Amino acid sequence: LTTSSLMWMRTSPIEPGQTAVILGQGIVGSLCAQIIKERHPGQIIVVDAYLLRCQIAEKLGHNNIINVSNTNSVAEVKKLTDGMGADLVVECVGGNMGIRSFEQAQEMLAPGGALHLIAKYQGKPLPLNGDKFMNKILIAGIHIDQSREECLQESAEMLTNGQVKISELVTHRLPWKQLPDAYHLLYNKPEEALGVVLEWDV
């Protein structure tokens, strides 16, 4: 996931000093929010609906954290960007909740901004609003010249030198025999769990 996140963030069109918004602070969103720093944005805004994930984002050093359970994320992004909106919005929510997140992402973008789709969705088709998306860019996936093998090496270095932190993402450690419990915990209680490590008997 770190390698993919590195490749996604190097695909995202952003210039130094611009504003990036990362929607969703699950494992992928958290990795992307850390890796986008190498592009030298002026500010990074992270967004999630769960208090746990917002708290983890704070531990990782993010200053602009929006909890959408008690804040209007679109209004807050506009406030943090002096009414202009974000130059880049990275959509990492996905699933059924990602449909609403995708709608909000369009409203957060500044004119000429880019929306990068990373998450996978369920349910309804994504509602692309032609009026809101005028003069903006929509991209998906990975589009860089670097090979995955090269990025794998770089992402490993980021993990070992602490540029990308993952210990903060681990909320539970369970014996491997409790694999079903780990799955149900992540699926049914995302407000309580993020990264679950299975410990193996040696």
PDB file of C-alpha atoms in Angstrom:
ATOM      1  CA  LEU A   1       0.000   0.000   0.000  1.00  0.00           C
ATOM      2  CA  THR A   2       2.893   2.374   0.660  1.00  0.00           C
ATOM      3  CA  THR A   3       4.256   1.739  -2.818  1.00  0.00           C
ATOM      4  CA  SER A   4       0.862   2.330  -4.419  1.00  0.00           C
ATOM      5  CA  SER A   5       0.348   5.463  -2.328  1.00  0.00           C
ATOM      6  CA  LEU A   6       3.727   6.786  -3.450  1.00  0.00           C
ATOM      7  CA  MET A   7       2.792   6.211  -7.086  1.00  0.00           C
ATOM      8  CA  TRP A   8      -0.645   7.779  -6.620  1.00  0.00           C
ATOM      9  CA  MET A   9       0.789  10.884  -4.971  1.00  0.00           C
ATOM     10  CA  ARG A  10       3.399  11.306  -7.695  1.00  0.00           C
ATOM     11  CA  THR A  11       0.555  11.107 -10.204  1.00  0.00           C
ATOM     12  CA  SER A  12      -1.454  13.822  -8.451  1.00  0.00           C
ATOM     13  CA  PRO A  13      -1.012  17.211 -10.185  1.00  0.00           C
ATOM     14  CA  ILE A  14       0.132  19.651  -7.516  1.00  0.00           C
ATOM     15  CA  GLU A  15       2.779  22.354  -7.425  1.00  0.00           C
ATOM     16  CA  PRO A  16       4.829  23.501  -4.407  1.00  0.00           C
ATOM     17  CA  GLY A  17       2.851  25.899  -2.249  1.00  0.00           C
ATOM     18  CA  GLN A  18      -0.568  24.677  -3.376  1.00  0.00           C
ATOM     19  CA  THR A  19      -3.250  23.147  -1.141  1.00  0.00           C
ATOM     20  CA  ALA A  20      -3.978  19.414  -1.031  1.00  0.00           C
ATOM     21  CA  VAL A  21      -7.015  17.851   0.620  1.00  0.00           C
ATOM     22  CA  ILE A  22      -6.988  14.129   1.446  1.00  0.00           C
ATOM     23  CA  LEU A  23     -10.511  12.794   1.937  1.00  0.00           C
ATOM     24  CA  GLY A  24     -10.546   9.739   4.179  1.00  0.00           C
ATOM     25  CA  GLN A  25      -7.939   8.807   6.767  1.00  0.00           C
ATOM     26  CA  GLY A  26      -8.016   5.057   6.557  1.00  0.00           C
ATOM     27  CA  ILE A  27      -4.745   3.265   5.882  1.00  0.00           C
ATOM     28  CA  VAL A  28      -4.477   4.494   2.277  1.00  0.00           C
ATOM     29  CA  GLY A  29      -5.591   8.041   3.036  1.00  0.00           C
ATOM     30  CA  SER A  30      -3.136   8.263   5.903  1.00  0.00           C
ATOM     31  CA  LEU A  31      -0.267   7.025   3.742  1.00  0.00           C
ATOM     32  CA  CYS A  32      -1.173   9.469   0.969  1.00  0.00           C
ATOM     33  CA  ALA A  33      -1.349  12.376   3.419  1.00  0.00           C
ATOM     34  CA  GLN A  34       2.178  11.583   4.601  1.00  0.00           C
ATOM     35  CA  ILE A  35       3.672  10.970   1.157  1.00  0.00           C
ATOM     36  CA  ILE A  36       2.177  14.060  -0.498  1.00  0.00           C
ATOM     37  CA  LYS A  37       4.559  16.079   1.696  1.00  0.00           C
ATOM     38  CA  GLU A  38       7.388  15.250  -0.713  1.00  0.00           C
ATOM     39  CA  ARG A  39       5.596  17.430  -3.276  1.00  0.00           C
ATOM     40  CA  HIS A  40       5.953  20.429  -0.918  1.00  0.00           C
ATOM     41  CA  PRO A  41       2.334  21.635  -0.785  1.00  0.00           C
ATOM     42  CA  GLY A  42       1.640  24.870   1.048  1.00  0.00           C
ATOM     43  CA  GLN A  43      -0.851  23.083   3.257  1.00  0.00           C
ATOM     44  CA  ILE A  44      -2.359  19.629   3.644  1.00  0.00           C
ATOM     45  CA  ILE A  45      -5.933  19.277   4.876  1.00  0.00           C
ATOM     46  CA  VAL A  46      -7.089  15.825   6.007  1.00  0.00           C
ATOM     47  CA  VAL A  47     -10.747  14.872   6.358  1.00  0.00           C
ATOM     48  CA  ASP A  48     -12.540  11.975   8.047  1.00  0.00           C
ATOM     49  CA  ALA A  49     -15.784  11.213   9.862  1.00  0.00           C
ATOM     50  CA  TYR A  50     -14.298   9.107  12.677  1.00  0.00           C
ATOM     51  CA  LEU A  51     -12.743  10.653  15.767  1.00  0.00           C
ATOM     52  CA  LEU A  52     -10.178   7.840  16.025  1.00  0.00           C
ATOM     53  CA  ARG A  53      -8.791   8.548  12.564  1.00  0.00           C
ATOM     54  CA  CYS A  54      -8.696  12.288  13.203  1.00  0.00           C
ATOM     55  CA  GLN A  55      -6.755  11.620  16.407  1.00  0.00           C
ATOM     56  CA  ILE A  56      -4.282   9.423  14.527  1.00  0.00           C
ATOM     57  CA  ALA A  57      -3.856  12.166  11.907  1.00  0.00           C
ATOM     58  CA  GLU A  58      -2.995  14.566  14.723  1.00  0.00           C
ATOM     59  CA  LYS A  59      -0.390  12.111  16.085  1.00  0.00           C
ATOM     60  CA  LEU A  60       1.133  12.013  12.607  1.00  0.00           C
ATOM     61  CA  GLY A  61       1.647  15.767  12.718  1.00  0.00           C
ATOM     62  CA  HIS A  62      -1.203  17.109  10.601  1.00  0.00           C
ATOM     63  CA  ASN A  63      -2.398  20.552  11.622  1.00  0.00           C
ATOM     64  CA  ASN A  64      -5.489  20.970   9.443  1.00  0.00           C
ATOM     65  CA  ILE A  65      -7.853  18.151  10.391  1.00  0.00           C
ATOM     66  CA  ILE A  66     -11.566  18.242   9.593  1.00  0.00           C
ATOM     67  CA  ASN A  67     -13.964  15.896  11.379  1.00  0.00           C
ATOM     68  CA  VAL A  68     -17.005  15.806   9.126  1.00  0.00           C
ATOM     69  CA  SER A  69     -19.163  14.380  11.904  1.00  0.00           C
ATOM     70  CA  ASN A  70     -19.299  17.866  13.429  1.00  0.00           C
ATOM     71  CA  THR A  71     -17.992  20.217  10.715  1.00  0.00           C
ATOM     72  CA  ASN A  72     -19.052  21.106   7.191  1.00  0.00           C
ATOM     73  CA  SER A  73     -15.976  19.974   5.288  1.00  0.00           C
ATOM     74  CA  VAL A  74     -16.652  22.063   2.181  1.00  0.00           C
ATOM     75  CA  ALA A  75     -17.108  25.248   4.193  1.00  0.00           C
ATOM     76  CA  GLU A  76     -14.007  24.507   6.278  1.00  0.00           C
ATOM     77  CA  VAL A  77     -11.826  23.861   3.214  1.00  0.00           C
ATOM     78  CA  LYS A  78     -13.020  27.137   1.716  1.00  0.00           C
ATOM     79  CA  LYS A  79     -12.243  28.884   5.004  1.00  0.00           C
ATOM     80  CA  LEU A  80      -8.725  27.420   5.150  1.00  0.00           C
ATOM     81  CA  THR A  81      -8.056  28.500   1.556  1.00  0.00           C
ATOM     82  CA  ASP A  82      -9.416  32.059   1.836  1.00  0.00           C
ATOM     83  CA  GLY A  83     -12.486  31.092  -0.160  1.00  0.00           C
ATOM     84  CA  MET A  84     -10.568  29.749  -3.148  1.00  0.00           C
ATOM     85  CA  GLY A  85     -10.861  25.995  -2.589  1.00  0.00           C
ATOM     86  CA  ALA A  86      -8.200  23.303  -2.879  1.00  0.00           C
ATOM     87  CA  ASP A  87      -5.830  22.858  -5.806  1.00  0.00           C
ATOM     88  CA  LEU A  88      -5.932  19.081  -5.330  1.00  0.00           C
ATOM     89  CA  VAL A  89      -8.472  16.783  -3.690  1.00  0.00           C
ATOM     90  CA  VAL A  90      -7.527  13.120  -3.272  1.00  0.00           C
ATOM     91  CA  GLU A  91     -10.593  10.913  -2.751  1.00  0.00           C
ATOM     92  CA  CYS A  92      -9.744   7.924  -0.510  1.00  0.00           C
ATOM     93  CA  VAL A  93     -13.136   7.262   1.112  1.00  0.00           C
ATOM     94  CA  GLY A  94     -14.758   4.846  -1.321  1.00  0.00           C
ATOM     95  CA  GLY A  95     -17.549   2.380  -0.581  1.00  0.00           C
ATOM     96  CA  ASN A  96     -21.061   3.688  -0.118  1.00  0.00           C
ATOM     97  CA  MET A  97     -19.852   6.708   1.880  1.00  0.00           C
ATOM     98  CA  GLY A  98     -17.548   7.611  -0.989  1.00  0.00           C
ATOM     99  CA  ILE A  99     -20.501   8.676  -3.124  1.00  0.00           C
ATOM    100  CA  ARG A 100     -21.247  11.604  -0.811  1.00  0.00           C
ATOM    101  CA  SER A 101     -17.530  12.298  -0.419  1.00  0.00           C
ATOM    102  CA  PHE A 102     -17.168  12.505  -4.195  1.00  0.00           C
ATOM    103  CA  GLU A 103     -19.979  15.064  -4.331  1.00  0.00           C
ATOM    104  CA  GLN A 104     -18.304  17.196  -1.669  1.00  0.00           C
ATOM    105  CA  ALA A 105     -14.913  16.888  -3.371  1.00  0.00           C
ATOM    106  CA  GLN A 106     -16.271  18.689  -6.417  1.00  0.00           C
ATOM    107  CA  GLU A 107     -17.412  21.596  -4.255  1.00  0.00           C
ATOM    108  CA  MET A 108     -14.018  21.881  -2.530  1.00  0.00           C
ATOM    109  CA  LEU A 109     -11.982  22.337  -5.694  1.00  0.00           C
ATOM    110  CA  ALA A 110     -10.600  25.658  -6.774  1.00  0.00           C
ATOM    111  CA  PRO A 111     -10.981  26.642 -10.464  1.00  0.00           C
ATOM    112  CA  GLY A 112      -8.374  24.675 -12.384  1.00  0.00           C
ATOM    113  CA  GLY A 113      -8.029  22.185  -9.528  1.00  0.00           C
ATOM    114  CA  ALA A 114      -7.760  18.416  -9.839  1.00  0.00           C
ATOM    115  CA  LEU A 115      -9.730  15.589  -8.232  1.00  0.00           C
ATOM    116  CA  HIS A 116      -7.754  12.351  -7.987  1.00  0.00           C
ATOM    117  CA  LEU A 117      -9.863   9.224  -7.523  1.00  0.00           C
ATOM    118  CA  ILE A 118      -8.153   6.428  -5.645  1.00  0.00           C
ATOM    119  CA  ALA A 119     -10.927   4.683  -3.734  1.00  0.00           C
ATOM    120  CA  LYS A 120     -13.248   1.980  -5.024  1.00  0.00           C
ATOM    121  CA  TYR A 121     -16.961   2.602  -4.789  1.00  0.00           C
ATOM    122  CA  GLN A 122     -20.148   0.660  -4.121  1.00  0.00           C
ATOM    123  CA  GLY A 123     -23.770   1.420  -4.752  1.00  0.00           C
ATOM    124  CA  LYS A 124     -24.799   4.238  -7.055  1.00  0.00           C
ATOM    125  CA  PRO A 125     -22.780   5.634  -9.975  1.00  0.00           C
ATOM    126  CA  LEU A 126     -20.531   8.549  -9.107  1.00  0.00           C
ATOM    127  CA  PRO A 127     -22.478  11.822  -9.531  1.00  0.00           C
ATOM    128  CA  LEU A 128     -20.298  14.073 -11.669  1.00  0.00           C
ATOM    129  CA  ASN A 129     -21.849  17.552 -11.690  1.00  0.00           C
ATOM    130  CA  GLY A 130     -20.974  19.273 -14.963  1.00  0.00           C
ATOM    131  CA  ASP A 131     -21.567  22.785 -13.641  1.00  0.00           C
ATOM    132  CA  LYS A 132     -19.480  22.286 -10.490  1.00  0.00           C
ATOM    133  CA  PHE A 133     -16.736  20.539 -12.418  1.00  0.00           C
ATOM    134  CA  MET A 134     -16.314  23.116 -15.136  1.00  0.00           C
ATOM    135  CA  ASN A 135     -12.630  24.113 -15.580  1.00  0.00           C
ATOM    136  CA  LYS A 136     -11.426  21.287 -13.323  1.00  0.00           C
ATOM    137  CA  ILE A 137      -9.558  18.017 -13.874  1.00  0.00           C
ATOM    138  CA  LEU A 138     -10.609  14.467 -12.994  1.00  0.00           C
ATOM    139  CA  ILE A 139      -7.966  11.744 -12.924  1.00  0.00           C
ATOM    140  CA  ALA A 140      -7.864   8.183 -11.615  1.00  0.00           C
ATOM    141  CA  GLY A 141      -5.212   5.658 -10.793  1.00  0.00           C
ATOM    142  CA  ILE A 142      -1.475   5.779 -11.478  1.00  0.00           C
ATOM    143  CA  HIS A 143       0.092   7.625 -14.410  1.00  0.00           C
ATOM    144  CA  ILE A 144       3.852   7.993 -13.903  1.00  0.00           C
ATOM    145  CA  ASP A 145       6.919   6.833 -15.803  1.00  0.00           C
ATOM    146  CA  GLN A 146       8.612   5.252 -12.792  1.00  0.00           C
ATOM    147  CA  SER A 147       8.345   1.479 -12.528  1.00  0.00           C
ATOM    148  CA  ARG A 148       6.660  -0.144  -9.565  1.00  0.00           C
ATOM    149  CA  GLU A 149       9.960  -1.829  -8.680  1.00  0.00           C
ATOM    150  CA  GLU A 150      11.718   1.546  -8.430  1.00  0.00           C
ATOM    151  CA  CYS A 151       8.910   2.979  -6.317  1.00  0.00           C
ATOM    152  CA  LEU A 152       8.957  -0.138  -4.128  1.00  0.00           C
ATOM    153  CA  GLN A 153      12.571   0.591  -3.256  1.00  0.00           C
ATOM    154  CA  GLU A 154      11.814   4.237  -2.510  1.00  0.00           C
ATOM    155  CA  SER A 155       8.778   3.427  -0.390  1.00  0.00           C
ATOM    156  CA  ALA A 156      10.827   0.916   1.631  1.00  0.00           C
ATOM    157  CA  GLU A 157      13.362   3.666   2.310  1.00  0.00           C
ATOM    158  CA  MET A 158      10.567   6.025   3.405  1.00  0.00           C
ATOM    159  CA  LEU A 159       9.351   3.422   5.880  1.00  0.00           C
ATOM    160  CA  THR A 160      12.786   2.695   7.304  1.00  0.00           C
ATOM    161  CA  ASN A 161      13.863   6.333   7.643  1.00  0.00           C
ATOM    162  CA  GLY A 162      10.588   7.391   9.267  1.00  0.00           C
ATOM    163  CA  GLN A 163       9.415   9.628   6.455  1.00  0.00           C
ATOM    164  CA  VAL A 164       6.286   7.460   6.396  1.00  0.00           C
ATOM    165  CA  LYS A 165       5.065   6.287   9.801  1.00  0.00           C
ATOM    166  CA  ILE A 166       2.917   3.209  10.228  1.00  0.00           C
ATOM    167  CA  SER A 167       3.106   2.240  13.906  1.00  0.00           C
ATOM    168  CA  GLU A 168       0.563   4.974  14.670  1.00  0.00           C
ATOM    169  CA  LEU A 169      -1.895   3.273  12.321  1.00  0.00           C
ATOM    170  CA  VAL A 170      -1.944   0.027  14.304  1.00  0.00           C
ATOM    171  CA  THR A 171      -4.851   0.001  16.753  1.00  0.00           C
ATOM    172  CA  HIS A 172      -5.086  -3.736  17.525  1.00  0.00           C
ATOM    173  CA  ARG A 173      -2.884  -6.827  17.720  1.00  0.00           C
ATOM    174  CA  LEU A 174      -4.613 -10.201  17.680  1.00  0.00           C
ATOM    175  CA  PRO A 175      -3.466 -13.826  17.529  1.00  0.00           C
ATOM    176  CA  TRP A 176      -3.712 -15.170  13.983  1.00  0.00           C
ATOM    177  CA  LYS A 177      -6.428 -17.615  15.081  1.00  0.00           C
ATOM    178  CA  GLN A 178      -8.670 -14.606  15.624  1.00  0.00           C
ATOM    179  CA  LEU A 179      -8.532 -13.631  11.959  1.00  0.00           C
ATOM    180  CA  PRO A 180     -12.363 -13.686  11.643  1.00  0.00           C
ATOM    181  CA  ASP A 181     -12.592 -11.384  14.659  1.00  0.00           C
ATOM    182  CA  ALA A 182     -10.090  -9.009  13.062  1.00  0.00           C
ATOM    183  CA  TYR A 183     -12.086  -8.912   9.837  1.00  0.00           C
ATOM    184  CA  HIS A 184     -15.386  -8.258  11.611  1.00  0.00           C
ATOM    185  CA  LEU A 185     -13.788  -5.613  13.808  1.00  0.00           C
ATOM    186  CA  LEU A 186     -12.546  -3.684  10.800  1.00  0.00           C
ATOM    187  CA  TYR A 187     -15.756  -4.129   8.840  1.00  0.00           C
ATOM    188  CA  ASN A 188     -18.300  -3.529  11.602  1.00  0.00           C
ATOM    189  CA  LYS A 189     -16.496  -1.067  13.882  1.00  0.00           C
ATOM    190  CA  PRO A 190     -14.372   1.282  11.759  1.00  0.00           C
ATOM    191  CA  GLU A 191     -14.773   3.893  14.473  1.00  0.00           C
ATOM    192  CA  GLU A 192     -12.760   1.665  16.836  1.00  0.00           C
ATOM    193  CA  ALA A 193     -10.139   0.043  14.594  1.00  0.00           C
ATOM    194  CA  LEU A 194      -7.795   1.026  11.808  1.00  0.00           C
ATOM    195  CA  GLY A 195      -4.750  -1.232  11.462  1.00  0.00           C
ATOM    196  CA  VAL A 196      -4.960  -4.747  12.885  1.00  0.00           C
ATOM    197  CA  VAL A 197      -1.771  -6.813  13.146  1.00  0.00           C
ATOM    198  CA  LEU A 198      -2.055 -10.610  13.290  1.00  0.00           C
ATOM    199  CA  GLU A 199       0.570 -12.171  15.525  1.00  0.00           C
ATOM    200  CA  TRP A 200       1.830 -15.615  14.519  1.00  0.00           C
ATOM    201  CA  ASP A 201       3.143 -18.392  16.754  1.00  0.00           C
ATOM    202  CA  VAL A 202       6.726 -19.289  15.883  1.00  0.00           C
TER     203      VAL A 202
END
